[in-house]
Short mmCIF file of C-alpha atoms in Angstrom, two decimals:
data_model
loop_
_atom_site.label_atom_id
_atom_site.label_comp_id
_atom_site.label_asym_id
_atom_site.label_seq_id
_atom_site.Cartn_x
_atom_site.Cartn_y
_atom_site.Cartn_z
CA MET A 1243 -24.13 -4.86 -9.06
CA ASN A 1244 -23.43 -1.75 -9.19
CA ASP A 1245 -22.39 1.14 -6.68
CA VAL A 1246 -25.95 3.04 -7.09
CA THR A 1247 -27.68 -0.87 -6.47
CA THR A 1248 -25.47 -1.25 -3.46
CA SER A 1249 -26.40 2.25 -2.36
CA PHE A 1250 -29.75 1.95 -2.40
CA ASP A 1251 -29.18 -1.95 -0.82
CA ARG A 1252 -27.41 -0.68 2.34
CA MET A 1253 -29.01 2.16 3.22
CA TRP A 1254 -31.85 0.06 3.15
CA GLY A 1255 -30.33 -2.52 5.16
CA ASP A 1256 -29.55 0.31 7.32
CA LEU A 1257 -33.39 1.48 7.73
CA GLU A 1258 -34.53 -1.80 8.32
CA PRO A 1259 -34.74 -2.27 12.28
CA VAL A 1260 -35.13 1.03 12.98
CA GLY A 1261 -38.46 1.39 14.81
CA ARG A 1262 -39.32 -1.42 13.86
CA HIS A 1263 -41.95 -3.70 16.70
CA ALA A 1264 -40.49 -7.04 18.13
CA GLY A 1265 -43.89 -8.65 17.73
CA THR A 1266 -45.75 -7.46 15.32
CA GLY A 1267 -43.14 -7.10 12.69
CA GLY A 1268 -44.24 -3.55 11.54
CA TYR A 1269 -43.21 -0.54 12.28
CA ARG A 1270 -43.97 2.28 14.64
CA ARG A 1271 -42.11 5.50 13.33
CA TYR A 1272 -44.09 8.54 14.80
CA ALA A 1273 -43.51 12.29 14.87
CA TRP A 1274 -41.24 13.97 17.69
CA THR A 1275 -40.51 10.41 19.27
CA ARG A 1276 -37.25 8.94 19.86
CA THR A 1277 -37.45 7.20 16.98
CA ASP A 1278 -38.16 9.80 14.71
CA HIS A 1279 -34.98 11.60 15.84
CA ASP A 1280 -33.10 8.59 15.03
CA LEU A 1281 -34.60 8.71 11.72
CA ARG A 1282 -33.98 12.74 11.31
CA GLU A 1283 -30.43 11.61 12.42
CA TRP A 1284 -29.83 8.52 9.62
CA PHE A 1285 -30.99 11.12 7.49
CA ALA A 1286 -28.59 14.22 7.94
CA ALA A 1287 -25.93 11.42 7.96
CA GLU A 1288 -26.92 10.81 4.63
CA CYS A 1289 -26.97 14.36 3.33
CA ALA A 1290 -23.46 15.17 4.97
CA ALA A 1291 -21.62 12.31 3.48
CA ARG A 1292 -23.32 13.18 -0.28
CA GLY A 1293 -22.17 17.07 0.69
CA LEU A 1294 -25.94 18.13 0.51
CA ASP A 1295 -26.24 21.50 2.10
CA LEU A 1296 -29.19 20.71 5.16
CA VAL A 1297 -31.64 22.72 6.14
CA GLU A 1298 -35.24 22.75 8.06
CA ASP A 1299 -38.12 24.73 7.64
CA ARG A 1300 -40.34 25.96 10.36
CA ALA A 1301 -42.27 22.98 10.30
CA GLY A 1302 -39.39 20.59 10.82
CA ASN A 1303 -39.19 19.06 7.77
CA GLN A 1304 -35.55 18.10 6.68
CA TRP A 1305 -34.35 19.46 3.43
CA GLY A 1306 -31.07 18.37 1.62
CA TRP A 1307 -29.62 20.50 -0.96
CA TRP A 1308 -27.49 20.54 -4.30
CA GLY A 1309 -26.60 23.40 -5.23
CA ASP A 1310 -28.07 26.88 -4.05
CA PRO A 1311 -31.61 26.79 -3.42
CA ASP A 1312 -31.82 30.76 -3.22
CA ALA A 1313 -30.85 30.78 -6.72
CA ALA A 1314 -33.42 29.07 -8.79
CA PRO A 1315 -36.31 27.44 -7.93
CA GLY A 1316 -35.05 23.82 -7.59
CA VAL A 1317 -36.20 20.28 -8.63
CA VAL A 1318 -37.07 18.60 -5.20
CA ILE A 1319 -37.25 14.44 -4.64
CA GLY A 1320 -38.05 12.64 -1.43
CA SER A 1321 -40.79 11.24 0.77
CA HIS A 1322 -41.44 10.73 4.11
CA LEU A 1323 -39.79 8.51 6.76
CA ASP A 1324 -42.83 8.44 8.91
CA SER A 1325 -45.30 5.23 9.83
CA VAL A 1326 -49.10 4.20 10.53
CA PRO A 1327 -48.91 2.09 13.49
CA ASP A 1328 -47.31 -1.32 12.29
CA GLY A 1329 -46.76 0.00 8.91
CA GLY A 1330 -45.34 -1.73 6.41
CA ALA A 1331 -41.23 -0.97 5.31
CA PHE A 1332 -41.57 0.79 2.22
CA ASP A 1333 -44.82 3.84 2.45
CA GLY A 1334 -42.58 7.04 2.67
CA PRO A 1335 -38.44 5.20 2.82
CA LEU A 1336 -38.89 3.86 -0.13
CA GLY A 1337 -39.13 7.39 -2.05
CA VAL A 1338 -36.48 9.09 0.44
CA VAL A 1339 -33.90 6.19 -0.44
CA SER A 1340 -34.33 6.29 -4.25
CA ALA A 1341 -34.23 9.94 -3.60
CA LEU A 1342 -30.74 9.78 -1.97
CA ALA A 1343 -29.10 6.72 -4.24
CA THR A 1344 -30.44 8.72 -6.98
CA VAL A 1345 -28.00 11.86 -6.18
CA ASP A 1346 -25.53 8.79 -6.45
CA ALA A 1347 -26.30 7.79 -9.97
CA LEU A 1348 -25.88 11.28 -10.95
CA ARG A 1349 -22.74 11.55 -9.34
CA GLU A 1350 -21.88 8.03 -10.74
CA ALA A 1351 -22.09 9.50 -14.26
CA GLY A 1352 -20.06 12.32 -13.55
CA MET A 1353 -22.78 15.00 -14.32
CA ALA A 1354 -23.81 17.97 -11.93
CA PRO A 1355 -27.64 19.61 -11.88
CA ASP A 1356 -27.95 22.52 -13.66
CA VAL A 1357 -30.51 23.94 -11.57
CA PRO A 1358 -30.26 23.21 -7.70
CA LEU A 1359 -31.39 19.70 -6.56
CA GLY A 1360 -33.53 19.03 -3.02
CA VAL A 1361 -33.41 15.72 -1.63
CA VAL A 1362 -36.90 16.20 1.44
CA ASN A 1363 -37.86 14.12 4.33
CA PHE A 1364 -41.48 15.35 5.34
CA VAL A 1365 -42.26 15.04 8.84
CA ASP A 1366 -45.37 13.61 10.18
CA GLU A 1367 -46.77 12.55 6.65
CA GLU A 1368 -49.13 9.96 8.15
CA GLY A 1369 -50.07 12.01 11.03
CA ALA A 1370 -50.09 8.68 13.11
CA ARG A 1371 -49.11 10.63 16.31
CA PHE A 1372 -51.48 13.91 16.12
CA GLY A 1373 -54.16 13.09 13.81
CA ILE A 1374 -53.76 15.02 10.75
CA ALA A 1375 -52.04 13.56 7.73
CA CYS A 1376 -49.39 15.39 5.47
CA ALA A 1377 -49.12 17.85 8.63
CA GLY A 1378 -45.37 19.12 7.37
CA SER A 1379 -46.44 19.87 4.25
CA ARG A 1380 -49.78 21.36 5.24
CA ILE A 1381 -47.96 23.55 7.60
CA ILE A 1382 -45.18 25.24 5.83
CA THR A 1383 -48.39 25.70 2.44
CA GLY A 1384 -50.62 27.29 5.53
CA ALA A 1385 -53.43 24.61 4.93
CA LEU A 1386 -52.88 23.50 8.21
CA ASP A 1387 -52.72 26.79 10.76
CA ALA A 1388 -50.08 27.01 12.75
CA ASP A 1389 -51.57 27.37 16.23
CA ARG A 1390 -54.51 24.31 15.22
CA ALA A 1391 -51.17 22.40 15.24
CA ARG A 1392 -49.19 23.63 17.93
CA SER A 1393 -52.43 22.40 20.24
CA LEU A 1394 -53.34 18.56 18.85
CA THR A 1395 -53.15 16.13 20.88
CA ASP A 1396 -51.83 12.13 20.40
CA ALA A 1397 -53.43 9.98 22.73
CA ASP A 1398 -51.81 10.53 26.06
CA GLY A 1399 -53.00 13.78 26.33
CA VAL A 1400 -49.24 15.29 24.65
CA THR A 1401 -49.67 18.46 22.39
CA MET A 1402 -47.83 19.04 19.57
CA ALA A 1403 -46.52 22.15 20.91
CA GLU A 1404 -45.12 19.88 24.17
CA ALA A 1405 -43.82 17.28 21.89
CA TRP A 1406 -42.01 19.98 19.88
CA ARG A 1407 -40.80 20.97 22.97
CA SER A 1408 -39.38 17.90 24.50
CA ALA A 1409 -37.52 17.76 21.27
CA GLY A 1410 -35.79 20.65 22.38
CA ARG A 1411 -37.14 22.96 19.54
CA ASP A 1412 -39.19 25.99 19.40
CA PRO A 1413 -43.02 25.60 19.34
CA GLU A 1414 -43.09 28.94 18.63
CA THR A 1415 -41.01 29.14 15.40
CA LEU A 1416 -43.22 26.54 13.80
CA GLY A 1417 -45.71 27.95 10.91
CA ARG A 1418 -45.91 29.02 7.20
CA ASP A 1419 -43.03 29.22 5.43
CA ASP A 1420 -43.08 30.68 2.25
CA GLU A 1421 -39.33 31.25 1.73
CA THR A 1422 -39.19 27.15 1.37
CA VAL A 1423 -42.07 26.76 -0.27
CA ARG A 1424 -40.65 29.22 -3.30
CA ARG A 1425 -37.62 26.99 -3.28
CA ILE A 1426 -39.72 24.00 -4.80
CA GLY A 1427 -39.55 24.82 -8.38
CA ARG A 1428 -41.06 20.85 -9.23
CA PHE A 1429 -41.58 18.54 -6.73
CA VAL A 1430 -41.46 14.44 -7.73
CA GLU A 1431 -42.54 11.87 -5.45
CA LEU A 1432 -41.29 8.30 -5.87
CA HIS A 1433 -43.99 6.27 -3.69
CA VAL A 1434 -44.91 2.27 -3.78
CA GLU A 1435 -48.16 1.57 -5.36
CA GLN A 1436 -50.60 1.14 -2.36
CA GLY A 1437 -52.74 -0.89 -4.83
CA LYS A 1438 -51.77 -3.86 -7.08
CA ALA A 1439 -52.61 -2.29 -10.66
CA LEU A 1440 -49.32 -2.97 -11.22
CA ALA A 1441 -49.60 -6.17 -10.72
CA ILE A 1442 -52.20 -6.55 -13.16
CA ALA A 1443 -51.65 -7.24 -16.45
CA PRO A 1444 -54.09 -5.79 -19.02
CA ASP A 1445 -55.44 -9.23 -19.77
CA GLY A 1446 -56.52 -9.62 -15.89
CA GLY A 1447 -53.49 -12.03 -14.66
CA ASP A 1448 -51.19 -11.31 -12.41
CA ASP A 1449 -48.00 -9.79 -13.54
CA LEU A 1450 -44.84 -9.33 -11.65
CA THR A 1451 -41.98 -9.67 -13.71
CA ASP A 1452 -42.59 -7.10 -17.17
CA PRO A 1453 -40.29 -4.42 -16.11
CA ALA A 1454 -42.29 -1.66 -18.02
CA ARG A 1455 -45.22 -2.42 -15.14
CA ALA A 1456 -41.94 -1.79 -12.31
CA VAL A 1457 -42.83 1.50 -12.22
CA ALA A 1458 -45.93 4.27 -13.07
CA VAL A 1459 -46.35 7.67 -13.47
CA GLY A 1460 -48.73 9.45 -10.83
CA THR A 1461 -51.73 11.19 -12.80
CA ASP A 1462 -53.66 12.45 -10.20
CA ILE A 1463 -55.40 11.55 -6.08
CA TRP A 1464 -58.55 10.54 -5.90
CA PRO A 1465 -61.01 12.50 -3.55
CA HIS A 1466 -61.81 11.05 -0.26
CA GLY A 1467 -63.23 12.29 2.70
CA ARG A 1468 -64.20 11.58 6.09
CA TRP A 1469 -67.32 11.64 7.91
CA ARG A 1470 -68.19 11.08 11.58
CA ILE A 1471 -72.15 9.28 12.31
CA ASP A 1472 -73.61 9.05 15.76
CA ILE A 1473 -76.06 6.63 16.38
CA PRO A 1474 -78.07 7.03 19.45
CA GLY A 1475 -78.90 3.93 21.95
CA GLU A 1476 -79.90 3.36 25.15
CA ALA A 1477 -77.74 2.10 28.02
CA ASN A 1478 -79.39 -1.26 29.55
CA HIS A 1479 -78.05 -4.40 31.53
CA ALA A 1480 -77.00 -7.09 28.66
CA GLY A 1481 -78.44 -10.28 31.04
CA THR A 1482 -81.82 -8.73 32.18
CA THR A 1483 -83.41 -6.57 29.09
CA ARG A 1484 -85.08 -8.33 27.03
CA ILE A 1485 -84.76 -8.47 23.03
CA GLU A 1486 -87.58 -6.69 22.22
CA ASP A 1487 -86.95 -3.95 24.89
CA ARG A 1488 -83.60 -3.40 23.38
CA ARG A 1489 -82.50 0.11 21.73
CA ASP A 1490 -78.87 -1.25 20.71
CA ALA A 1491 -77.04 1.53 19.39
CA MET A 1492 -74.39 -0.94 17.77
CA LEU A 1493 -76.88 -2.98 15.65
CA GLY A 1494 -77.19 0.28 14.41
CA LEU A 1495 -73.44 0.34 13.76
CA ALA A 1496 -73.97 -3.08 11.80
CA GLU A 1497 -76.67 -1.37 9.35
CA VAL A 1498 -74.22 1.31 8.34
CA VAL A 1499 -71.40 -0.61 7.84
CA GLN A 1500 -73.22 -2.96 5.49
CA ALA A 1501 -74.59 -0.17 3.69
CA ALA A 1502 -71.50 1.49 3.34
CA ARG A 1503 -70.23 -1.44 1.90
CA SER A 1504 -73.36 -2.04 -0.50
CA TYR A 1505 -73.60 0.99 -2.18
CA ALA A 1506 -69.88 1.43 -2.76
CA VAL A 1507 -69.53 -1.82 -4.60
CA GLY A 1508 -72.74 -0.63 -5.95
CA LEU A 1509 -71.54 2.89 -7.63
CA GLY A 1510 -67.68 1.53 -8.03
CA CYS A 1511 -65.42 3.68 -5.07
CA VAL A 1512 -64.38 2.38 -1.69
CA ALA A 1513 -65.62 2.90 1.64
CA THR A 1514 -64.83 1.86 5.33
CA VAL A 1515 -65.46 2.41 8.78
CA GLY A 1516 -62.03 1.44 10.73
CA LYS A 1517 -62.57 3.64 14.25
CA VAL A 1518 -65.79 3.44 16.35
CA ASP A 1519 -66.57 4.92 19.75
CA VAL A 1520 -68.98 3.11 22.18
CA VAL A 1521 -70.69 3.99 24.91
CA PRO A 1522 -70.62 3.47 27.57
CA GLY A 1523 -68.13 0.64 26.27
CA GLY A 1524 -68.61 -2.53 28.99
CA VAL A 1525 -68.89 -5.61 28.32
CA ASN A 1526 -72.28 -6.22 30.31
CA ALA A 1527 -73.38 -3.07 28.84
CA ILE A 1528 -76.29 -2.71 26.26
CA PRO A 1529 -74.16 0.82 23.86
CA SER A 1530 -76.28 3.44 24.30
CA HIS A 1531 -74.53 5.55 21.70
CA VAL A 1532 -71.41 5.11 18.44
CA THR A 1533 -69.45 6.85 16.91
CA ALA A 1534 -68.34 5.56 13.89
CA TRP A 1535 -66.17 7.38 11.02
CA LEU A 1536 -66.37 6.36 7.62
CA ASP A 1537 -63.90 7.08 4.96
CA ALA A 1538 -64.56 7.48 1.49
CA ARG A 1539 -63.02 7.44 -1.59
CA GLY A 1540 -63.38 6.91 -5.97
CA GLN A 1541 -62.76 8.58 -9.37
CA SER A 1542 -65.53 10.10 -9.30
CA GLU A 1543 -66.46 13.37 -6.48
CA HIS A 1544 -70.24 12.60 -7.64
CA VAL A 1545 -69.98 8.99 -6.63
CA VAL A 1546 -68.23 9.38 -3.65
CA HIS A 1547 -70.63 12.00 -2.41
CA ALA A 1548 -73.76 9.97 -3.57
CA VAL A 1549 -71.96 6.98 -1.62
CA VAL A 1550 -72.19 9.21 1.33
CA ASP A 1551 -75.38 10.72 0.50
CA ALA A 1552 -77.02 6.95 0.84
CA VAL A 1553 -75.24 6.16 3.97
CA SER A 1554 -76.32 8.92 5.73
CA SER A 1555 -80.01 8.48 4.93
CA GLU A 1556 -79.89 4.89 6.36
CA ALA A 1557 -78.37 6.44 9.19
CA ALA A 1558 -80.85 8.81 9.85
CA ARG A 1559 -83.79 6.36 9.64
CA LEU A 1560 -82.30 5.33 12.70
CA GLY A 1561 -81.66 8.76 14.37
CA ALA A 1562 -77.82 9.00 14.07
CA THR A 1563 -76.50 12.25 12.51
CA THR A 1564 -73.71 12.29 9.81
CA THR A 1565 -70.93 15.04 10.14
CA GLU A 1566 -68.61 16.16 7.52
CA GLU A 1567 -65.18 16.09 8.84
CA SER A 1568 -63.00 16.45 6.30
CA TRP A 1569 -63.68 16.65 2.15
CA THR A 1570 -60.40 16.97 -0.34
CA PRO A 1571 -61.68 17.06 -4.19
CA THR A 1572 -59.62 15.48 -6.94
CA THR A 1573 -55.84 16.47 -6.21
CA ALA A 1574 -54.93 16.60 -10.34
CA PHE A 1575 -51.28 16.37 -10.68
CA ASP A 1576 -49.33 19.27 -12.84
CA THR A 1577 -50.41 18.23 -16.49
CA ARG A 1578 -47.43 19.20 -18.10
CA LEU A 1579 -45.35 17.83 -15.16
CA VAL A 1580 -46.94 14.24 -15.77
CA ASP A 1581 -46.54 14.67 -19.89
CA ARG A 1582 -43.25 15.17 -19.45
CA LEU A 1583 -42.64 12.45 -17.00
CA HIS A 1584 -44.76 10.04 -19.04
CA GLY A 1585 -42.43 11.54 -22.69
CA ILE A 1586 -39.28 10.60 -20.30
CA LEU A 1587 -40.63 6.99 -19.51
CA PRO A 1588 -42.87 6.03 -22.58
CA ASP A 1589 -43.97 2.74 -21.48
CA ALA A 1590 -44.73 3.32 -17.84
CA PRO A 1591 -48.63 3.44 -17.56
CA LEU A 1592 -50.58 6.16 -16.19
CA LEU A 1593 -52.29 6.01 -12.82
CA GLY A 1594 -54.07 7.43 -9.73
CA THR A 1595 -54.48 7.05 -6.52
CA GLY A 1596 -56.51 6.46 -3.43
CA ALA A 1597 -54.18 7.53 -1.14
CA GLY A 1598 -53.04 10.78 -0.17
CA HIS A 1599 -49.34 12.37 0.28
CA ASP A 1600 -47.41 15.21 0.38
CA ALA A 1601 -47.11 15.89 -3.56
CA GLY A 1602 -50.57 16.16 -3.24
CA ILE A 1603 -50.68 18.74 -0.52
CA LEU A 1604 -48.19 21.07 -2.59
CA ALA A 1605 -50.28 20.46 -5.62
CA THR A 1606 -52.86 22.03 -4.17
CA HIS A 1607 -50.59 24.87 -3.38
CA GLY A 1608 -50.23 25.37 -6.93
CA VAL A 1609 -46.15 23.51 -6.79
CA PRO A 1610 -46.13 21.64 -9.81
CA SER A 1611 -46.05 18.40 -8.68
CA ALA A 1612 -46.15 14.48 -9.82
CA MET A 1613 -45.23 11.35 -8.44
CA LEU A 1614 -43.75 7.61 -9.22
CA PHE A 1615 -45.30 4.77 -8.17
CA VAL A 1616 -42.94 0.77 -7.88
CA ARG A 1617 -44.81 -2.04 -8.06
CA ASN A 1618 -46.53 -3.85 -5.19
CA PRO A 1619 -46.72 -7.39 -5.86
CA THR A 1620 -50.02 -7.85 -3.06
CA GLY A 1621 -51.55 -4.10 -3.11
CA VAL A 1622 -51.22 -4.80 0.23
CA SER A 1623 -50.07 -1.29 2.29
CA HIS A 1624 -49.93 0.16 5.97
CA SER A 1625 -49.33 -2.93 6.72
CA PRO A 1626 -45.70 -5.13 7.32
CA SER A 1627 -47.43 -6.96 4.29
CA GLU A 1628 -46.44 -4.04 2.21
CA SER A 1629 -43.56 -5.01 -0.45
CA ALA A 1630 -41.94 -4.69 -3.76
CA SER A 1631 -39.24 -6.69 -5.02
CA THR A 1632 -35.65 -5.27 -4.86
CA GLU A 1633 -35.34 -5.90 -8.40
CA ASP A 1634 -38.50 -3.07 -8.62
CA CYS A 1635 -36.80 -1.02 -6.44
CA HIS A 1636 -34.02 -0.72 -8.45
CA HIS A 1637 -35.97 0.09 -11.71
CA GLY A 1638 -37.60 2.74 -9.81
CA VAL A 1639 -34.23 4.16 -8.91
CA THR A 1640 -33.55 3.90 -12.55
CA ALA A 1641 -36.51 5.76 -13.40
CA LEU A 1642 -36.34 8.36 -11.02
CA THR A 1643 -32.75 9.18 -11.94
CA ALA A 1644 -34.18 9.40 -15.50
CA VAL A 1645 -36.51 12.20 -14.55
CA VAL A 1646 -33.83 14.14 -12.73
CA THR A 1647 -31.29 13.72 -15.51
CA GLU A 1648 -33.84 15.59 -17.78
CA LEU A 1649 -35.55 17.76 -15.46
CA CYS A 1650 -31.76 19.17 -13.98
CA THR A 1651 -29.28 19.11 -17.03
CA GLY A 1652 -31.70 18.31 -20.29
CA LYS A 1653 -29.20 15.55 -20.74
CA ASP A 1654 -30.46 12.01 -22.65
CA PRO A 1655 -31.84 10.24 -19.91
CA GLU A 1656 -31.14 6.90 -21.70
CA SER A 1657 -27.74 6.99 -20.40
CA MET A 1658 -28.72 6.48 -17.02
CA SER A 1659 -30.09 2.97 -16.42
CA VAL A 1660 -28.61 2.22 -12.75
CA ALA A 1661 -30.57 -1.04 -12.52
CA ARG A 1662 -28.61 -3.74 -15.20
#
């Protein structure tokens, strides 16, 4: 084991207990909490140990710079440290730890970047506390208005502005940050795969040992959206109301869920009803109203809309209404950057993803962005079962180091293998 892999393993061990719930084994790392503060302090200390200049932008994202980011647009690597409720260890932190290990690999090889190199920790990527995913990148690009961001509330009714004040910050400074965005010449985000495409060999069997399938180059983020479906019913007594006299909104929900599954399977995409609100919500009361939220994603915008239109028609037959709450079309990563990454890593598969990322927000804003994905043996994500082997994580550092070496120095990445 060399110094770089030792550094990776040490950082991974340091992060392992932070925010981990003793009962579930999952992580509860939410924005602007004590746990988030501890993670930010850890990141700041790691940047300081490497002599990186740490700055924060107007959304609270942390940037560790090697070189002057105002001298020329730089290459940025990194990801996020927050989690979904009871999430896994790899979603986000793998990209941050790998980025810091990449800095170590360059130093070990005696190389210094010819352009500024930044390592970023994006804040509130999961949106677990305030409900807006990729809030940190959305705010600095202007995709999320500052006034709206400040007014977002968590489950306890605490606004983002109040959370900022509790964290010792002035919420009036929160907002779009063009100066920060201008510093990003190219962004490459390494992330654990949130599916199992890399764990499946071309012949359809499992393949967890082929080093060529340890890392993929991301091509795009699938189109995706969320819709609210309001299903009417009539409240009544659960014990005295005859079955034939009931208007049970929960039965309507069951039909909507089944329709979403059926149409998604038939049209080749995915659809999920993962959140519902039941009124009046009593065990002994027939529901008078159910609100359900549908998440639909797929490789084609047309197919996703076809699924939602079909589910909406089924819902309308029940007297329900469907309202679009968000829609994001296909987000293609920068073609020239993707081609360059694939040229550096010619054996790596090309892979699209159904999950959203800060790289997608920056790409939509016009920042040349791309991603690398590290193999996930089971494909499970947003769960304590999320995983990647230590060997594959090291392969990820090797791949990211090769990419940064060429993007920042123009030198041959063949000399930069760190995971022997």
